[in-house]
Coordinates of C-alpha atoms and ligand atoms in Angstrom, one line a residue:
M20 CA 97.4 23.3 231.6
A21 CA 97.1 23.6 235.2
E22 CA 97.8 20.2 237.0
T23 CA 95.0 18.7 238.4
I24 CA 94.8 19.3 242.4
I25 CA 93.2 16.9 245.1
G26 CA 92.9 17.3 248.5
I27 CA 93.3 14.0 250.8
D28 CA 92.0 13.2 254.4
V29 CA 92.9 9.8 255.7
G30 CA 91.1 9.5 258.9
F31 CA 91.0 6.2 261.3
G32 CA 87.2 6.4 260.6
F33 CA 86.5 8.0 257.3
T34 CA 88.7 8.8 253.8
K35 CA 87.8 12.2 253.3
A36 CA 89.0 13.3 249.3
T37 CA 87.9 16.1 247.2
D38 CA 88.4 17.5 244.0
G39 CA 87.6 21.0 244.2
K40 CA 83.9 20.1 243.0
D41 CA 83.5 16.7 244.0
F42 CA 83.9 15.3 247.8
L43 CA 84.1 11.3 248.5
V44 CA 83.8 9.6 252.2
F45 CA 84.1 6.2 252.7
K46 CA 85.5 4.4 255.6
S47 CA 88.5 3.8 256.5
V48 CA 88.9 0.1 255.8
Y49 CA 89.9 -2.6 253.5
G50 CA 90.7 -6.3 252.8
E51 CA 90.8 -9.3 250.2
A52 CA 88.2 -8.8 247.6
V53 CA 86.3 -12.1 246.7
D54 CA 84.3 -13.0 244.3
L55 CA 80.9 -11.6 244.7
Q56 CA 77.9 -13.8 244.7
Y57 CA 75.2 -13.4 242.5
K58 CA 73.0 -10.8 243.8
E59 CA 70.4 -8.6 241.4
D60 CA 68.6 -5.3 242.9
L61 CA 65.1 -5.7 243.3
L62 CA 64.9 -2.2 243.6
S63 CA 66.6 0.1 242.0
S64 CA 69.4 0.7 239.4
P65 CA 72.9 -1.0 240.7
K66 CA 74.1 2.1 242.3
N67 CA 77.7 2.0 241.3
D68 CA 79.2 4.8 244.0
E69 CA 79.2 1.9 246.6
H70 CA 81.7 -0.1 245.1
L71 CA 84.9 0.9 246.0
Q72 CA 87.2 -1.7 244.4
I73 CA 91.0 -1.0 243.5
E74 CA 93.6 -3.7 242.5
I75 CA 98.1 -3.3 242.8
N76 CA 100.4 -5.5 241.8
D77 CA 97.9 -7.8 241.1
T78 CA 96.3 -7.6 244.8
S79 CA 93.0 -7.2 244.5
Y80 CA 90.8 -5.0 247.6
F81 CA 87.0 -3.9 248.8
V82 CA 88.0 -0.8 250.2
G83 CA 85.2 1.2 252.7
E84 CA 81.3 -0.4 253.8
L85 CA 82.2 -3.0 250.7
A86 CA 85.2 -4.2 252.1
E87 CA 83.4 -4.7 255.8
R88 CA 80.3 -6.1 254.3
Q89 CA 82.3 -8.0 251.4
S90 CA 85.4 -9.5 252.6
S91 CA 85.6 -12.3 254.6
S92 CA 88.8 -12.6 255.1
R93 CA 90.5 -10.1 257.4
S94 CA 89.8 -6.4 256.8
F95 CA 92.1 -3.8 258.6
T96 CA 91.2 -0.6 259.3
L97 CA 94.4 2.1 259.8
D98 CA 96.8 0.9 262.2
Q99 CA 97.8 3.8 264.5
N100 CA 100.5 2.7 265.2
Q101 CA 101.7 2.2 261.6
F102 CA 99.6 5.2 259.7
V103 CA 101.5 5.8 257.6
S104 CA 102.2 2.1 255.5
S105 CA 100.7 0.4 253.1
S106 CA 97.5 0.9 254.3
S107 CA 97.2 4.6 254.4
K108 CA 98.6 4.0 250.4
I109 CA 95.4 2.1 249.1
L110 CA 92.9 4.7 250.7
V111 CA 94.7 7.5 248.9
L112 CA 94.3 5.5 245.9
A113 CA 91.0 4.3 246.2
A114 CA 89.4 7.5 246.7
L115 CA 92.4 9.0 243.5
S116 CA 89.9 5.8 241.5
K117 CA 86.8 7.9 241.6
L118 CA 87.5 11.6 241.6
L119 CA 90.2 11.6 238.5
H120 CA 88.3 11.5 235.3
E121 CA 91.4 10.2 233.3
P122 CA 92.5 7.1 233.5
E123 CA 96.4 8.7 232.9
Q124 CA 97.5 12.0 234.2
S125 CA 99.9 14.3 236.6
I126 CA 98.1 15.4 240.0
R127 CA 99.2 17.3 243.1
L128 CA 98.1 16.4 246.1
V129 CA 97.6 17.8 249.3
V130 CA 97.7 14.8 252.5
G131 CA 97.4 15.4 255.9
L132 CA 98.5 13.5 258.9
P133 CA 97.8 13.4 263.3
I134 CA 99.1 15.9 264.9
G135 CA 100.9 12.7 266.9
H136 CA 102.7 11.9 263.5
Y137 CA 103.2 14.9 261.5
R138 CA 106.8 15.5 262.5
Q139 CA 107.9 11.8 262.2
Y140 CA 105.9 10.7 259.0
K141 CA 106.1 13.9 257.3
E142 CA 108.8 13.4 254.6
D143 CA 108.4 8.9 254.5
L144 CA 104.1 10.2 253.4
G145 CA 105.2 13.0 251.2
K146 CA 108.0 10.3 249.0
M147 CA 105.6 7.1 249.1
L148 CA 103.0 9.2 247.9
K149 CA 104.8 11.0 245.3
G150 CA 105.5 9.5 241.6
T151 CA 104.1 7.5 239.4
H152 CA 101.1 4.8 241.2
T153 CA 99.8 2.4 238.4
F154 CA 96.2 0.3 239.0
S155 CA 93.3 -0.5 238.0
A156 CA 89.7 0.4 239.3
I157 CA 86.7 -2.8 239.3
D158 CA 83.3 -1.1 239.4
A159 CA 80.6 -3.3 240.2
Q160 CA 80.2 -5.0 236.8
E161 CA 83.5 -6.0 236.6
K162 CA 84.7 -3.4 234.4
Q163 CA 88.2 -2.8 234.5
T164 CA 90.0 0.6 234.6
D165 CA 93.6 1.4 234.6
F166 CA 95.7 4.2 236.2
K167 CA 98.6 5.8 235.6
V168 CA 98.8 8.4 238.1
T169 CA 102.3 10.9 238.7
V170 CA 101.4 12.5 241.7
T171 CA 104.3 14.9 241.3
D172 CA 104.0 17.4 244.3
V173 CA 102.9 16.2 247.2
R174 CA 102.2 19.0 250.5
V175 CA 101.8 17.3 253.7
L176 CA 100.0 19.4 257.0
P177 CA 98.5 18.4 260.2
Q178 CA 95.2 17.6 259.9
P179 CA 93.3 20.4 261.7
I180 CA 94.7 23.3 259.7
G181 CA 93.1 21.8 257.5
T182 CA 89.9 23.8 258.8
V183 CA 92.1 26.5 259.9
M184 CA 93.1 27.1 255.4
D185 CA 89.1 26.7 254.7
R186 CA 88.3 29.9 256.7
L187 CA 91.2 31.7 256.2
L188 CA 91.1 30.6 251.6
G189 CA 88.5 31.4 249.7
T190 CA 87.1 29.5 246.7
Q191 CA 90.8 30.4 244.2
G192 CA 92.9 29.6 246.8
V193 CA 93.1 33.4 248.1
P194 CA 93.2 35.4 251.8
K195 CA 90.4 36.8 252.4
S196 CA 90.2 36.8 256.4
Q197 CA 92.7 38.7 257.6
R198 CA 91.9 37.3 260.9
F199 CA 93.2 34.4 260.5
A200 CA 96.5 35.7 259.5
T201 CA 97.4 37.9 261.8
D202 CA 95.4 35.8 265.7
K203 CA 95.9 32.4 267.7
I204 CA 93.5 30.2 266.8
G205 CA 93.3 26.7 268.3
I206 CA 91.8 23.7 266.9
I207 CA 90.2 21.2 268.1
D208 CA 89.2 18.2 266.2
V209 CA 87.1 15.0 267.0
G210 CA 87.5 12.4 265.0
F211 CA 86.2 8.4 265.2
R212 CA 89.3 7.7 267.1
T213 CA 91.3 10.9 267.9
T214 CA 90.9 13.5 268.6
D215 CA 93.5 16.2 268.2
Y216 CA 94.7 19.6 270.0
T217 CA 96.7 21.8 268.0
I218 CA 97.5 25.7 267.3
S219 CA 97.9 28.1 263.9
D220 CA 99.3 31.4 265.1
K221 CA 99.6 34.2 262.7
G222 CA 98.9 31.6 260.7
R223 CA 101.8 29.5 261.2
Y224 CA 101.0 25.8 263.2
S225 CA 103.3 25.3 266.2
E226 CA 103.8 22.1 267.4
R227 CA 103.6 23.7 270.9
G228 CA 100.1 23.5 272.2
S229 CA 99.5 20.4 270.2
L230 CA 98.5 17.2 271.3
T231 CA 96.2 13.6 270.0
T232 CA 94.4 12.0 273.4
R233 CA 92.1 8.8 272.4
N234 CA 89.0 10.3 272.6
G235 CA 87.4 10.4 269.8
I236 CA 84.1 9.5 269.2
S237 CA 84.3 6.6 269.3
K238 CA 85.0 6.1 272.7
A239 CA 81.4 7.4 273.8
F240 CA 79.8 5.1 270.8
S241 CA 81.4 2.0 272.2
K242 CA 79.5 3.0 275.6
I243 CA 76.6 3.6 273.7
G244 CA 77.0 0.7 272.5
N245 CA 77.3 -1.7 275.3
K246 CA 74.5 -0.4 276.5
L247 CA 72.6 -1.8 273.7
K248 CA 73.9 -4.8 273.7
E249 CA 72.6 -5.3 278.0
A250 CA 69.4 -4.5 276.6
C251 CA 69.0 -6.5 273.7
N252 CA 73.1 -8.9 273.4
I253 CA 73.4 -7.5 270.1
D254 CA 76.9 -6.7 269.4
I255 CA 76.7 -3.1 267.4
E256 CA 79.8 -2.1 264.7
I257 CA 80.3 1.5 266.6
Y258 CA 79.6 2.8 262.7
R259 CA 76.3 1.9 262.2
L260 CA 75.4 3.8 265.5
F261 CA 75.9 7.4 264.2
E262 CA 72.5 7.5 262.3
A263 CA 70.4 5.7 265.0
V264 CA 72.5 8.1 267.3
D265 CA 71.5 10.9 265.3
T266 CA 67.7 10.3 265.1
G267 CA 67.9 9.0 269.1
S268 CA 66.3 6.0 268.8
I269 CA 67.1 2.3 267.2
K270 CA 65.3 -0.7 266.2
I271 CA 66.4 -4.2 266.6
R272 CA 64.5 -7.2 266.1
G273 CA 61.5 -4.5 265.8
K274 CA 61.9 -3.7 268.5
A275 CA 62.9 0.1 269.0
Y276 CA 65.4 1.1 271.8
D277 CA 65.7 5.1 273.0
L278 CA 69.0 6.0 272.5
K279 CA 68.1 10.0 274.2
P280 CA 69.2 9.0 277.6
I281 CA 73.1 6.9 277.1
T282 CA 73.6 9.1 274.7
E283 CA 73.2 12.3 276.6
K284 CA 75.5 10.9 279.0
S285 CA 78.6 9.6 276.8
F286 CA 78.7 12.2 274.5
K287 CA 78.5 15.1 278.5
Q288 CA 81.4 12.6 280.0
L289 CA 83.2 12.3 276.7
A290 CA 82.7 16.1 276.5
T291 CA 83.9 16.7 279.8
A292 CA 87.2 15.2 278.6
I293 CA 88.2 17.2 275.3
A294 CA 87.8 19.9 277.4
A295 CA 89.4 19.6 279.9
D296 CA 92.1 18.7 278.0
A297 CA 91.7 22.3 276.0
N298 CA 92.5 23.8 278.9
T299 CA 95.3 22.3 280.1
V300 CA 96.9 22.0 276.9
W301 CA 96.6 25.4 276.5
A302 CA 97.1 26.9 279.9
D303 CA 99.8 28.7 279.4
D304 CA 98.0 29.8 276.2
W305 CA 95.9 32.7 277.4
D306 CA 96.4 35.4 274.3
I307 CA 94.7 32.8 271.9
D308 CA 92.0 34.9 270.1
A309 CA 89.6 32.3 269.8
I310 CA 89.1 28.6 269.1
M311 CA 87.0 25.9 266.9
I312 CA 86.0 22.8 267.1
T313 CA 85.9 20.4 263.8
G314 CA 86.0 17.0 262.8
G315 CA 82.9 15.0 262.6
G316 CA 82.6 14.2 266.6
G317 CA 82.5 18.0 266.7
A318 CA 79.3 18.4 264.6
V319 CA 77.9 16.2 267.5
L320 CA 79.9 17.5 270.2
A321 CA 80.4 21.0 269.9
P322 CA 77.6 22.2 272.3
Y323 CA 78.4 19.6 275.1
I324 CA 82.0 21.2 274.9
E325 CA 81.7 24.6 274.4
S326 CA 80.6 25.2 277.1
Q327 CA 83.3 23.7 279.6
L328 CA 85.9 26.0 277.3
E329 CA 87.8 29.1 278.5
G330 CA 87.5 31.1 275.5
V331 CA 85.9 32.2 272.7
V332 CA 84.8 29.5 270.4
I333 CA 83.9 30.5 266.5
P334 CA 81.3 28.8 265.5
I335 CA 81.7 26.5 261.7
K336 CA 80.2 27.4 259.1
Q337 CA 76.9 24.7 258.3
D338 CA 77.7 24.4 254.9
L339 CA 79.1 21.3 254.5
D340 CA 79.9 18.0 256.5
Y341 CA 81.8 18.5 259.7
R342 CA 84.4 15.4 258.6
L343 CA 85.1 17.3 255.2
H344 CA 86.1 20.8 256.0
N345 CA 90.0 20.0 257.1
V346 CA 90.1 18.5 253.0
R347 CA 88.4 21.2 252.3
G348 CA 91.2 23.5 253.5
Y349 CA 93.6 20.8 252.0
Y350 CA 92.4 21.5 248.9
K351 CA 92.5 25.3 249.1
F352 CA 95.7 25.5 250.0
G353 CA 97.1 23.1 247.3
L354 CA 95.3 26.6 244.7
Y355 CA 97.1 28.6 247.1
T356 CA 100.6 27.0 247.2
W357 CA 100.4 26.0 243.8
R358 CA 97.8 28.2 241.5
K359 CA 99.4 31.1 242.0
K360 CA 103.1 31.0 240.4
E361 CA 101.2 29.4 237.6
D362 CA 98.7 32.2 236.6
Ligands
LIG4 N1 77.1 11.9 257.9 C1 77.7 11.2 259.5 N2 78.1 10.3 259.0 C2 78.5 9.4 259.5 N3 79.2 9.6 260.3 C3 79.2 10.7 260.8 C4 78.6 12.2 260.0 N4 78.4 13.3 260.2 C5 79.4 13.2 261.6 N5 79.7 12.1 262.1 C6 80.3 11.4 263.0 O1 82.0 12.0 262.7 C7 82.8 10.7 263.3 C8 83.9 10.8 262.3 O2 84.9 12.2 262.3 P1 86.2 12.2 261.3 O3 85.5 11.8 260.3 O4 87.0 13.6 261.5 O5 87.4 11.2 262.0 P2 88.7 10.6 261.6 O6 88.9 12.3 260.5 O7 88.3 9.7 260.6 O8 89.5 10.4 262.7 P3 90.5 10.9 263.5 O9 90.4 12.3 263.2 O10 89.6 9.7 264.5 O11 91.7 9.6 262.2 C9 81.6 9.6 263.2 O12 82.1 8.8 264.3 C10 80.9 10.7 263.2 O13 80.7 10.6 265.4
LIG5 MG1 90.3 13.3 261.7

C-alpha cells in the first residue's frame, strides 16, 4: 500500500495540515498542559476537536485554542528567529495526532519554510522531522492514544510555492495547467506576521525575486486593536479580531463598535506597503507573466493590493479558505513526487 502523504504548513499565525481529504487549522500556540477544572457543557455535547493535547517525552502540551485559553504558565508563539526548533516539531506532531487514523504507521511529509529561512534551514528541518516519533494524544475525556509514527521521507518547500503547486497540479498530483509549467509567476503570500514574495519560473523556485517582510495582517490588526483600546480601554488579542473585522463591528460589554472606517484605513495602508515592496523587489522582472496573492491575509487584502500592483493578477480560486492553498499544494506536490514512481 502506498504510504500516507501529509502536507503541513506551520505559519506564525496558524498551523495548517491536510491528508488530501481533511483539512486542519489551529493557532500556532502551545503551552504546558494544566489540570483542567471541572467543566460541563450545558447546551451541547463536548466537542473533542477543540481539545488538542499531546505528550512528548513525558511533557504534556496544550496546543492551539486550548493553550491560549488554559495554559496558565507561559504559552509560546513561534519565535521568528528559532523557526526550526522544538516548537515547530510540537506543532507538527499535534497536527499528526489529529490527522492520522492509525497509531502506528509510516508517512511521508511535505512541509514549508518561510522564504527567509528556506536556504538556511531546509536541511535541518528535514532532519528533525525524519525518523520515528513516539508521542501520545490526550482527548477531552483524558483518553490517551500512543502514537509511533515513522516519517520515511520529507520534502521542504518555500512556503508560497505551495499555492503555485496547488494550481499547477491536479488532485492526483498530475500537472494539469500548462501555464504554470511555462510561465513566470510572482507570488505574494500575506500571512499573520509576515509577507513573503517569491517567483516560480517555469515551475522552479528562484531565490532572486524573493523577500520576506514584517507586513503581515497583524500589523493592520494591531492598529485596529489600538483604536479599540482608545475607545473602550480593553486589550483585544489580535487573533480575535478576524471575525469582528470580517463582520465590521464588535460588541464590548454590550456596546457595539463600528470597525469599518479604521479597518478600511489600516488595510489600505498595509496593502500600499505590500504592493510597493512587490514593485520594488520585482522591478527587474518585467517578464513576469502574472502575479498570485495568497495566504490568509491575502483573502482580506487582495482587492486593495491588486489595484496598486504593476502586472496582471491571477485570482485565487474561492473554493477554499485562503490560508489553506499552500498546504493543499504541498500535499499535491507529495503525490507528484512519490506516487508517480509507485503506480
Ligand atoms: N477563517 C479565518 N479565520 C481566521 N483568520 C483568517 C480566516 N481567513 C483568513 N484569515 C486571515 O488569515 C490570517 C493568517 O493567514 P495565514 O494562515 O496565511 O498566516 P500564517 O501562515 O500563519 O502567517 P505567516 O505567513 O506570517 O507565518 C489571519 O491573520 C486572518 O487575517
Ligand atoms: Mg504562511
